[in-house]
mmCIF file of C-alpha atoms and ligand atoms in Angstrom:
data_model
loop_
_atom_site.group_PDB
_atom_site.id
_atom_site.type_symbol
_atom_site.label_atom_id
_atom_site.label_comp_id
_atom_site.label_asym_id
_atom_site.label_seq_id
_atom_site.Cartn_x
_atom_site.Cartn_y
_atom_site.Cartn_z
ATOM 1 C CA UNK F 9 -8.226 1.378 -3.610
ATOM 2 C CA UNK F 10 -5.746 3.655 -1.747
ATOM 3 C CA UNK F 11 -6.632 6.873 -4.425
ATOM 4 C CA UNK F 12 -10.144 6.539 -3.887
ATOM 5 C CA UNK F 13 -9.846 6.175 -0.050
ATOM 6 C CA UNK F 14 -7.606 9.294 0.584
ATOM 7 C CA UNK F 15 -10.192 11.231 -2.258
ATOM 8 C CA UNK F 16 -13.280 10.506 0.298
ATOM 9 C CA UNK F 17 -10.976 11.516 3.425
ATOM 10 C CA UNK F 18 -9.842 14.903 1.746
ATOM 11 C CA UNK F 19 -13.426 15.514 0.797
ATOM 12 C CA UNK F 20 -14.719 15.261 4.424
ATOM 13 C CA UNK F 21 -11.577 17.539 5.396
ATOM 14 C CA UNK F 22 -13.207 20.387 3.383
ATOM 15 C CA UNK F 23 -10.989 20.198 0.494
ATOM 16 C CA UNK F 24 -12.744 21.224 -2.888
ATOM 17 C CA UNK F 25 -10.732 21.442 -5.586
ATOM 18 C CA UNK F 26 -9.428 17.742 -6.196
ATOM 19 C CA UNK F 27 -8.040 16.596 -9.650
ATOM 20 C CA UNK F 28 -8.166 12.954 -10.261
ATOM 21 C CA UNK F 29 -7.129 11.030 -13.329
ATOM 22 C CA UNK F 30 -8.178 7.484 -15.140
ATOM 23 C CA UNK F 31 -5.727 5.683 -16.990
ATOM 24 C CA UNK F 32 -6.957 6.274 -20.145
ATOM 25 C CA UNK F 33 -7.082 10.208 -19.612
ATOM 26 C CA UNK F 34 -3.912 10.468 -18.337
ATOM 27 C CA UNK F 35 -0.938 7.312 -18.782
ATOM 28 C CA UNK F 36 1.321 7.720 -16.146
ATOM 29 C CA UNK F 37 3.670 5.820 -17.796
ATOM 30 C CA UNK F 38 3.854 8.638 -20.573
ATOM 31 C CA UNK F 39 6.985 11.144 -19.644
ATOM 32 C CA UNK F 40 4.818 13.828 -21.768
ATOM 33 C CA UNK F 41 1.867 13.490 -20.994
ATOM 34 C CA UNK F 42 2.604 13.581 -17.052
ATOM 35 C CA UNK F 43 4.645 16.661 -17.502
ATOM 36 C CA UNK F 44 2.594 19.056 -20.039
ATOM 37 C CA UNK F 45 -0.564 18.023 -17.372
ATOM 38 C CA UNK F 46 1.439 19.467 -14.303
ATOM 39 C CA UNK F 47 2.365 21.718 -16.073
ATOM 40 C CA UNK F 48 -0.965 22.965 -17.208
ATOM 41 C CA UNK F 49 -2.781 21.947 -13.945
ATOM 42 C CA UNK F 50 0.373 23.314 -11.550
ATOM 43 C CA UNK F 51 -1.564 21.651 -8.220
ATOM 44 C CA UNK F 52 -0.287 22.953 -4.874
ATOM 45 C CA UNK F 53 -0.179 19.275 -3.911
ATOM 46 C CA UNK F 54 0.944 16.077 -5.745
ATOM 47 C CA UNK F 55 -0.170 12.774 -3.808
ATOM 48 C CA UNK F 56 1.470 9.870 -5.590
ATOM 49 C CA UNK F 57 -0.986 6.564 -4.717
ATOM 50 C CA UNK F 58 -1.105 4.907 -8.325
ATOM 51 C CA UNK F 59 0.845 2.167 -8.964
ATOM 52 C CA UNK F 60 1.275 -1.444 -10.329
ATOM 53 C CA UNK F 61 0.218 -3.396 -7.710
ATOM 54 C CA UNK F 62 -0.408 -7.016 -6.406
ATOM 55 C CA UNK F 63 -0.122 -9.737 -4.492
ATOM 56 C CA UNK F 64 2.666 -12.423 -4.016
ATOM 57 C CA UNK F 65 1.550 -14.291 -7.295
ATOM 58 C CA UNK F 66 1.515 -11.080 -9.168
ATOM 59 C CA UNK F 67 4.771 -10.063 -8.359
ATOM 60 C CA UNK F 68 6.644 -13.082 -8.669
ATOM 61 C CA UNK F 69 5.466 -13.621 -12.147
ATOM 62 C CA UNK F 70 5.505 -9.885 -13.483
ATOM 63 C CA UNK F 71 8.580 -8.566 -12.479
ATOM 64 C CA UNK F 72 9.492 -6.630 -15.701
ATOM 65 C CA UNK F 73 6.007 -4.635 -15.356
ATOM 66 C CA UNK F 74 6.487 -4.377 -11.988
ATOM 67 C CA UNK F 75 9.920 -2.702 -11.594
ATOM 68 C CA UNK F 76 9.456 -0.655 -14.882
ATOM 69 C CA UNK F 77 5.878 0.704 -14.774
ATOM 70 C CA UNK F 78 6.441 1.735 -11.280
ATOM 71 C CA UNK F 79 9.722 3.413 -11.754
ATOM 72 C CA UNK F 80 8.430 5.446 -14.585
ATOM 73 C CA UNK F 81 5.450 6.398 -12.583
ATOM 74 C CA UNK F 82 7.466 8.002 -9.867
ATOM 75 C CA UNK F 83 10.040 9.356 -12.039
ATOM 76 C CA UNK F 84 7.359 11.331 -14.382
ATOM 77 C CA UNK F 85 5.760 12.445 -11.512
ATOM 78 C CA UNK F 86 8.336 13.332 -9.304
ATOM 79 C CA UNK F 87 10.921 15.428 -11.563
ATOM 80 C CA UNK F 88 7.078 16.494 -13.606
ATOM 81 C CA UNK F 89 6.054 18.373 -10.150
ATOM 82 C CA UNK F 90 9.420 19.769 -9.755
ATOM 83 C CA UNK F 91 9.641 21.387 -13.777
ATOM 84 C CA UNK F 92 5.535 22.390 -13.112
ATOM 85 C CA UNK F 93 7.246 24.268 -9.329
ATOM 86 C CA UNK F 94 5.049 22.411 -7.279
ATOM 87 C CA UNK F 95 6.597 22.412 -3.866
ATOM 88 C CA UNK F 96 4.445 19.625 -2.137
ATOM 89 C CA UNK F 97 4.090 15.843 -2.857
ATOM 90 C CA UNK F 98 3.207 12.632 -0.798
ATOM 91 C CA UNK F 99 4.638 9.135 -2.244
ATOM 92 C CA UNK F 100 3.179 5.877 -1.248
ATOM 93 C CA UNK F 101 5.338 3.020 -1.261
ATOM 94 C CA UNK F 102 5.250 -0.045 0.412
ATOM 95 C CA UNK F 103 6.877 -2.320 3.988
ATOM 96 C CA UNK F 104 8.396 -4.799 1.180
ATOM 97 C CA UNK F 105 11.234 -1.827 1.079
ATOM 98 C CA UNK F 106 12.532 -3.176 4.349
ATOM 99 C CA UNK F 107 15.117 -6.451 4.252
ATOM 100 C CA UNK F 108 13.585 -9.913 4.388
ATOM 101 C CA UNK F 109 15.196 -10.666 7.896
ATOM 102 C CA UNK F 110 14.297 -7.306 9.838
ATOM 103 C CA UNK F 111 14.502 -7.200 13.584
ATOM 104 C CA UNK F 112 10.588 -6.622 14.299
ATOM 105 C CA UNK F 113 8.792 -4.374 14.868
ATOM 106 C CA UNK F 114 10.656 -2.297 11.965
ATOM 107 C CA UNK F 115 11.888 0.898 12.101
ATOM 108 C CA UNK F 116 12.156 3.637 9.777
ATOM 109 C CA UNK F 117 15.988 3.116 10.042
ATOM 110 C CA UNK F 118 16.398 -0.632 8.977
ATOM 111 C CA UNK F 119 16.221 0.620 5.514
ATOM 112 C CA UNK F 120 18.967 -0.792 2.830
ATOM 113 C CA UNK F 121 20.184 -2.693 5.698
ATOM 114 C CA UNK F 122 19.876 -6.287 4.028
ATOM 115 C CA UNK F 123 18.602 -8.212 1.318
ATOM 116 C CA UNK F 124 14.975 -7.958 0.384
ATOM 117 C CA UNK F 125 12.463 -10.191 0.348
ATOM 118 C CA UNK F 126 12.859 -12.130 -3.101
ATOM 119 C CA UNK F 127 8.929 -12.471 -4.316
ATOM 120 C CA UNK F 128 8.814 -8.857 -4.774
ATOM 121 C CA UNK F 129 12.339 -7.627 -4.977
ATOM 122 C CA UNK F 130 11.539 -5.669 -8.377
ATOM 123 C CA UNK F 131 8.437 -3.548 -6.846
ATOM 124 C CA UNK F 132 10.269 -3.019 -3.663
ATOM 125 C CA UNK F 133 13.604 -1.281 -5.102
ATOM 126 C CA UNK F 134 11.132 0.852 -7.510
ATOM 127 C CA UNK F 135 9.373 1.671 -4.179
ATOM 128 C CA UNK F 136 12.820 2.691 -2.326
ATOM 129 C CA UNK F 137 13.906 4.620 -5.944
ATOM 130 C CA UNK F 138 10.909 6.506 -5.264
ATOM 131 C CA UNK F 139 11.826 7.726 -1.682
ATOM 132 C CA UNK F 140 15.303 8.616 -2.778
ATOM 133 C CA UNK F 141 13.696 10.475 -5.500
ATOM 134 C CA UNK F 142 11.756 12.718 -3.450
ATOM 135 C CA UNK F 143 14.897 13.141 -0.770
ATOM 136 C CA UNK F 144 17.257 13.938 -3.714
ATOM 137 C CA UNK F 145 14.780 16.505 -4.808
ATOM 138 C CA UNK F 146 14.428 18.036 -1.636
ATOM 139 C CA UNK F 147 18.152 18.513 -0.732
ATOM 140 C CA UNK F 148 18.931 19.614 -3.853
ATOM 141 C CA UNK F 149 15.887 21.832 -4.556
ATOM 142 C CA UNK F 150 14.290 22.824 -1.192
ATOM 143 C CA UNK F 151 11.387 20.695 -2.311
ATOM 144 C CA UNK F 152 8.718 19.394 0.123
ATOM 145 C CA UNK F 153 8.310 15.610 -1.165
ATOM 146 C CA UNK F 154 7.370 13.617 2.032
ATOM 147 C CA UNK F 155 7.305 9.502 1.744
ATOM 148 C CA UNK F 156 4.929 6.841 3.563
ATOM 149 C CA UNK F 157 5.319 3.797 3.699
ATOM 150 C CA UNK F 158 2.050 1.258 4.481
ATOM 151 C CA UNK F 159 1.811 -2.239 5.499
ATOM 152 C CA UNK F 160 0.041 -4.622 3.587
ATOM 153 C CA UNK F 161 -3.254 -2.391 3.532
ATOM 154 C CA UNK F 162 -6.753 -4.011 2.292
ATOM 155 C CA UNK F 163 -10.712 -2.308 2.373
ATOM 156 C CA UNK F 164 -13.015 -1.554 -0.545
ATOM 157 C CA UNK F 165 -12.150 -1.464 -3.971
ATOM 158 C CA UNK F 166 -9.543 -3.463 -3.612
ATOM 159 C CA UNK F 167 -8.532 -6.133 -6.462
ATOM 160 C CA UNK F 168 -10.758 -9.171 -5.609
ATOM 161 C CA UNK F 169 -9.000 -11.487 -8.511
ATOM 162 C CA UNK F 170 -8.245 -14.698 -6.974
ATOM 163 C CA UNK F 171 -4.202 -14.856 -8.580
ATOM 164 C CA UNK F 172 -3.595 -11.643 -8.693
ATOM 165 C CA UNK F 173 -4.804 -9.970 -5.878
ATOM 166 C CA UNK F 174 -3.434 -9.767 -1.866
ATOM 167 C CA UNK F 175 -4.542 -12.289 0.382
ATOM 168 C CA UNK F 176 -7.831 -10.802 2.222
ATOM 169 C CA UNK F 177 -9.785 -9.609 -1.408
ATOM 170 C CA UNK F 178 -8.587 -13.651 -2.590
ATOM 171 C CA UNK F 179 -9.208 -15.109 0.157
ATOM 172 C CA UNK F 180 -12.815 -13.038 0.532
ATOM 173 C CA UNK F 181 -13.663 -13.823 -3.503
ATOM 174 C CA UNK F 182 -12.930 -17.920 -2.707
ATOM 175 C CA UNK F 183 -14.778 -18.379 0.451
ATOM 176 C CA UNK F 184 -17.719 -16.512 -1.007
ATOM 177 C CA UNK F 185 -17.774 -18.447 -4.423
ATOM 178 C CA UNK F 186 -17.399 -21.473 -2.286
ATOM 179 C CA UNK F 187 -19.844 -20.632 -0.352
ATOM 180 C CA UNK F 188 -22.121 -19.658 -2.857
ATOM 181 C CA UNK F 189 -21.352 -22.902 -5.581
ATOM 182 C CA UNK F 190 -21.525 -25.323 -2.267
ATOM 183 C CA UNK F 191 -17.639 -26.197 -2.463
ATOM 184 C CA UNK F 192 -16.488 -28.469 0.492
ATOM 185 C CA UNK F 193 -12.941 -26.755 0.554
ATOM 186 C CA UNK F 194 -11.032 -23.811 0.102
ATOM 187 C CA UNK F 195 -7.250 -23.460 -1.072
ATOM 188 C CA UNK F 196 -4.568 -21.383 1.301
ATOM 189 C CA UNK F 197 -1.640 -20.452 -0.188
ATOM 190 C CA UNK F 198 1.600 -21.206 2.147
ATOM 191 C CA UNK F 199 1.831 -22.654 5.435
ATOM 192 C CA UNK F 200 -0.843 -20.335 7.286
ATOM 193 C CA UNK F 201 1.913 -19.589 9.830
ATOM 194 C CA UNK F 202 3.037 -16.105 7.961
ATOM 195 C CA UNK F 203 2.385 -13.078 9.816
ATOM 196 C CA UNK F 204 1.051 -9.987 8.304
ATOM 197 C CA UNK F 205 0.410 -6.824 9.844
ATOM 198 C CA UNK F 206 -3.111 -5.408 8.013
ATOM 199 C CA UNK F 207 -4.370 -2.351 7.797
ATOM 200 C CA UNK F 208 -7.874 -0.835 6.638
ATOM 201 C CA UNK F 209 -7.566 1.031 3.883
ATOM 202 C CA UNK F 210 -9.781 4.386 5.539
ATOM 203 C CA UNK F 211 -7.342 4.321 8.577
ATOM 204 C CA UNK F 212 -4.582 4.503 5.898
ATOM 205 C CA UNK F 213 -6.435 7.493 4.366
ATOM 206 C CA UNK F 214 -6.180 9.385 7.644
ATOM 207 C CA UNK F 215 -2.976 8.759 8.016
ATOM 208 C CA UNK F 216 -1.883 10.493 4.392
ATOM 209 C CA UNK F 217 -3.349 13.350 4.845
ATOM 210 C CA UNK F 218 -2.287 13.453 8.341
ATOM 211 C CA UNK F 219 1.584 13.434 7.162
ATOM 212 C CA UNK F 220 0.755 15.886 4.252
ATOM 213 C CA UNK F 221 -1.085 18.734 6.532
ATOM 214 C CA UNK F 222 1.858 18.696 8.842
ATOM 215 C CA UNK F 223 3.581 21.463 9.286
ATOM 216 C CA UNK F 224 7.429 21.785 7.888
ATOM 217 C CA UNK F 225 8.821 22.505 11.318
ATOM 218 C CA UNK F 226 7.718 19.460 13.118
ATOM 219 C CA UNK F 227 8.434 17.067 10.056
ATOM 220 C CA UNK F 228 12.079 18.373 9.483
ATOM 221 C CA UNK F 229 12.663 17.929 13.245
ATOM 222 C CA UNK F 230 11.237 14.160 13.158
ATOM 223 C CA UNK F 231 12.827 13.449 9.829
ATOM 224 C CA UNK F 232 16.269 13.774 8.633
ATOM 225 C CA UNK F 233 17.365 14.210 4.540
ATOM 226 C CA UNK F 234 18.373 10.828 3.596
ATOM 227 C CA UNK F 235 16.180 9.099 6.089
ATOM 228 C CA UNK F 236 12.012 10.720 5.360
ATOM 229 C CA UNK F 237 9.321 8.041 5.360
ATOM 230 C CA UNK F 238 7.424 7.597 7.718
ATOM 231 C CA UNK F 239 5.735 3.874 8.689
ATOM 232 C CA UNK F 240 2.092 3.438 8.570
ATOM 233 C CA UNK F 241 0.748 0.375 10.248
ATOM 234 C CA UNK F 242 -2.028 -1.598 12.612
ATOM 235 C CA UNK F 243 0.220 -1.963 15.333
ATOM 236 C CA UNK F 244 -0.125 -5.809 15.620
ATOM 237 C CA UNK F 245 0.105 -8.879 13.475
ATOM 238 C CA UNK F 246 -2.154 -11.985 12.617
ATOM 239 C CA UNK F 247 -0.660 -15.313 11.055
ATOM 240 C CA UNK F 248 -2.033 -16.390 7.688
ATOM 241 C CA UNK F 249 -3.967 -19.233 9.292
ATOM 242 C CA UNK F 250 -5.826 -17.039 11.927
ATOM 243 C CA UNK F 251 -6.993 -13.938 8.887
ATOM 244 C CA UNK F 252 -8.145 -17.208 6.603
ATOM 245 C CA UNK F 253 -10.582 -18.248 9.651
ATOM 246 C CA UNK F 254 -11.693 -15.457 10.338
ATOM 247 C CA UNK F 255 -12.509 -13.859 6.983
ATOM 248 C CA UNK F 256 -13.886 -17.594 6.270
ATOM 249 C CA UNK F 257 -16.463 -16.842 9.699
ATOM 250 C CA UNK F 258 -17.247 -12.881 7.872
ATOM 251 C CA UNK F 259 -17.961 -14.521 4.876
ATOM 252 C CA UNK F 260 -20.095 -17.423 6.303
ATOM 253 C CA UNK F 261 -18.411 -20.288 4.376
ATOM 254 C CA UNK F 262 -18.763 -23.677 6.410
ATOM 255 C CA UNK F 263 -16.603 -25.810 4.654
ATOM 256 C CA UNK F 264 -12.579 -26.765 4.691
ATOM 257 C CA UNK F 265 -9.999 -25.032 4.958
ATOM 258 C CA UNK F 266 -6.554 -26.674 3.237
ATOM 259 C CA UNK F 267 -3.158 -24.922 2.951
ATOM 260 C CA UNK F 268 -0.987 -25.658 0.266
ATOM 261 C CA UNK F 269 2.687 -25.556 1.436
ATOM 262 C CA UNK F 270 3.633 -25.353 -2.259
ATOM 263 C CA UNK F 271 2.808 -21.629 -2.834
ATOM 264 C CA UNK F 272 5.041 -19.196 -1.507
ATOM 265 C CA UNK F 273 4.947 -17.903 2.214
ATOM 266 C CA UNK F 274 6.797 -14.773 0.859
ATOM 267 C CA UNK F 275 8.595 -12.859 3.848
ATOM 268 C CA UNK F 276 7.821 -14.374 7.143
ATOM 269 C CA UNK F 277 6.872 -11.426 9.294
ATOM 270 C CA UNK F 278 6.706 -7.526 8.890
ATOM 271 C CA UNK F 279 4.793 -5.541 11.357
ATOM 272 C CA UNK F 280 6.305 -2.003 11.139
ATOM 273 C CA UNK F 281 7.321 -0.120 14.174
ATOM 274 C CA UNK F 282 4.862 2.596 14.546
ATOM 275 C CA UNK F 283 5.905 4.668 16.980
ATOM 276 C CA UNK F 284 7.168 8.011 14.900
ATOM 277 C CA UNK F 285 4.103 8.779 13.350
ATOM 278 C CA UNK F 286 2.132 7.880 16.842
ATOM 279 C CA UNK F 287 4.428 10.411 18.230
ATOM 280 C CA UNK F 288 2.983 13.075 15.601
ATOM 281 C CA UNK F 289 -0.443 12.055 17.026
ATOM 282 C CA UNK F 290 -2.094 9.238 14.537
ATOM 283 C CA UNK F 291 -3.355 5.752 15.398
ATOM 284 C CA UNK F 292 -5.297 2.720 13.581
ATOM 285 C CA UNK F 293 -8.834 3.038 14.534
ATOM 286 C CA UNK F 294 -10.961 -0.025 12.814
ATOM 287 C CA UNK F 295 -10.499 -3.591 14.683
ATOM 288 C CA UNK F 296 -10.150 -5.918 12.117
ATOM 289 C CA UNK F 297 -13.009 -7.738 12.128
ATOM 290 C CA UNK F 298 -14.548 -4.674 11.909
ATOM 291 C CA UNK F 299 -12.581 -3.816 8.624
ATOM 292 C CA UNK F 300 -13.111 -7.239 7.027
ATOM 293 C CA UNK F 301 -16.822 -6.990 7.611
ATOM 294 C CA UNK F 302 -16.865 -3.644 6.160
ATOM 295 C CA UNK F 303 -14.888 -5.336 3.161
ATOM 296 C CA UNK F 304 -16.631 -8.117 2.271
ATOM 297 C CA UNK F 305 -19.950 -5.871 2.663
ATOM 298 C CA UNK F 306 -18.481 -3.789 -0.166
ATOM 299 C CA UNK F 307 -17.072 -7.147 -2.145
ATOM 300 C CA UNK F 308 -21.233 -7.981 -1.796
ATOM 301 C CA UNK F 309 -22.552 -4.572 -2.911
ATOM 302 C CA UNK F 310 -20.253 -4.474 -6.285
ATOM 303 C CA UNK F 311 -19.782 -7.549 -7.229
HETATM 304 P P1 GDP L 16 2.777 -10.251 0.525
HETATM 305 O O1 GDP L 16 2.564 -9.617 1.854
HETATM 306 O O2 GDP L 16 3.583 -9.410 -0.393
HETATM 307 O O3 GDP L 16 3.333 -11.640 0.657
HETATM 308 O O4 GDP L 16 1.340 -10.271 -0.188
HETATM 309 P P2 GDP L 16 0.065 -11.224 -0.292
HETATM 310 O O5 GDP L 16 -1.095 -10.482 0.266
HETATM 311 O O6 GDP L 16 -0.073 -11.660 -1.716
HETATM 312 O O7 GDP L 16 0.345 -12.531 0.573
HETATM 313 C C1 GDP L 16 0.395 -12.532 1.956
HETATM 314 C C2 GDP L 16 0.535 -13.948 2.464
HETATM 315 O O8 GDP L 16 -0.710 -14.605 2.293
HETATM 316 C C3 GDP L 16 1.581 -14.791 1.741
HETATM 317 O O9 GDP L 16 2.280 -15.522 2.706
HETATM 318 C C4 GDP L 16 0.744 -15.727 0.882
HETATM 319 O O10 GDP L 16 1.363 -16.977 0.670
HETATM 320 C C5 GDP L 16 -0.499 -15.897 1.754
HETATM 321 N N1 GDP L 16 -1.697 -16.320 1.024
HETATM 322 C C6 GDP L 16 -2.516 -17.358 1.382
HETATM 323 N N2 GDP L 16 -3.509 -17.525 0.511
HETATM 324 C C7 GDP L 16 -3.362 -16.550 -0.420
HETATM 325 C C8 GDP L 16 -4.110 -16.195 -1.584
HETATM 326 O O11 GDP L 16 -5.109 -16.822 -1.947
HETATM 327 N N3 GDP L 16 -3.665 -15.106 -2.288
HETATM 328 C C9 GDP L 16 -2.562 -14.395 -1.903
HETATM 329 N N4 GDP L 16 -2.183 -13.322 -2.634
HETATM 330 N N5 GDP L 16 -1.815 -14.737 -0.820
HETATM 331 C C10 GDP L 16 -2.215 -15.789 -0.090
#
């Protein structure tokens, strides 16, 4: 979802020579492989957006795949662009990095500060190994390897699979095959009273290559060594119960809604404090509405 998005938004900023790899052509995973391609390839630019990823389900039932295929991800790639000598890299990672009990909004400071949110404790340290990998590489190599970190981000292509994927693609996929099969209600996970701060995926592809075109000078003075990502967020939050109803009026679905207090709620709140990288000049431009409507019109067109 996120590769695709930032593809399309380097495209329309005039860039030509792109390199993009499946799975099956290239395995991430594979220490080799990763390293004789950059090698080979030697891109002026690494962006790092693949990654084992899913929702609260997901995590708290694959943790071994989660911390592991992640971690090897980053390392291949990471120490791979530094043999191959390429000096520029963005990493994607995640607001799970930030403790479970963060005074909100959250800043780019309130990192290792407490203990993280348990649901996805695994994907979150490989996330914050990932950061300190590029800031280890950078003070001890002069390397440029900048770090984002997104909120919960959701838009086409996303993973529509009703366990494993976040809560707007589920929640889209079963109020549209209730809809659709005549179903009188439709299952919420948690207590509806979780906040989440959500982000469309395009807005998130501005805001990548926004951080990766900016010049040295003005990062360095924004950033410090040991303390480099940089937040991405919507700016404002919406409880569980207010997204289901109003992805349930996008879709059209006219029955129940019921929330099952025996799944997880997962963290209760984490809307990130966006103020640095408003400071460099970016902002969330889609309304959410907007964004689900542009979601589920996608969901329609491809599945
Ligand atoms: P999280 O931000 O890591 O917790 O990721 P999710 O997108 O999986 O879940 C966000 C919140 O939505 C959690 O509080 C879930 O309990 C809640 N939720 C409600 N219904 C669903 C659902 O059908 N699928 C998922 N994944 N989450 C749901």
């Amino acid at each position: 979802m996120v590769g695709s998005a930032i593809v399309k938004q380097l495209k329309q900023e005039g860039f030509t020579n792109i390199l993009t790899k499946v799975k099956k052509e290239l395995n991430l995973i594979n220490q080799d492989q990763v390293h004789n391609f950059l090698k080979v390839e030697k891109p002026d630019h690494v962006i790092i957006a693949a990654a084992k990823v899913g929702g609260i389900y997901a995590n708290n039932n694959y943790p071994a795949e989660f911390i592991y295929q992640n971690l090897m991800i980053e390392a291949n790639l990471i120490h791979g662009a530094y043999l191959a000598g390429v000096k520029n890299l963005l990493f994607l990672g995640s607001s799970c990095i930030y403790p479970k009990e963060s005074v909100q909004p959250i800043k780019e400071e309130y990192l290792l500060s407490g203990i993280l949110e348990p649901t996805n404790e695994p994907y979150a340290i490989s996330k914050i190994a990932g950061i300190k990998l590029c800031e280890s590489y950078n003070r001890q190599y002069g390397t440029n390897y900048r770090s984002i970190m997104p909120t919960n981000l959701y838009g086409p292509k996303d993973n529509f699979d009703v366990n494993n994927g976040h809560v707007i693609p589920a929640l889209i996929r079963k109020f549209h095959d209730a809809k659709v099969n005549n179903i009188a209600s439709v299952e919420v996970w948690g207590s509806g009273m979780q906040l989440r701060d959500f982000l469309y995926v395009e807005d998130m592809a501005k805001a990548s290559t926004f951080i990766m075109n900016f010049d040295i000078k003005t990062f360095n003075e924004v950033t410090s060594p040991m303390l480099s990502h940089i937040n991405i967020g919507s700016g404002r939050e919406a409880t569980i119960k207010e997204t289901s109803f109003l992805i349930k009026e996008v879709v059209g679905y006219h029955g129940n809604v019921i929330f099952n207090a025996d799944m997880p709620d997962g963290t209760h709140r984490k809307l990130l404090d966006i103020k640095k990288i408003e400071g460099l000049g970016w902002k969330p431009n889609t309304g959410f509405k907007d964004g689900l409507k542009k979601t589920y019109s996608w969901f329609l067109e491809n599945y």
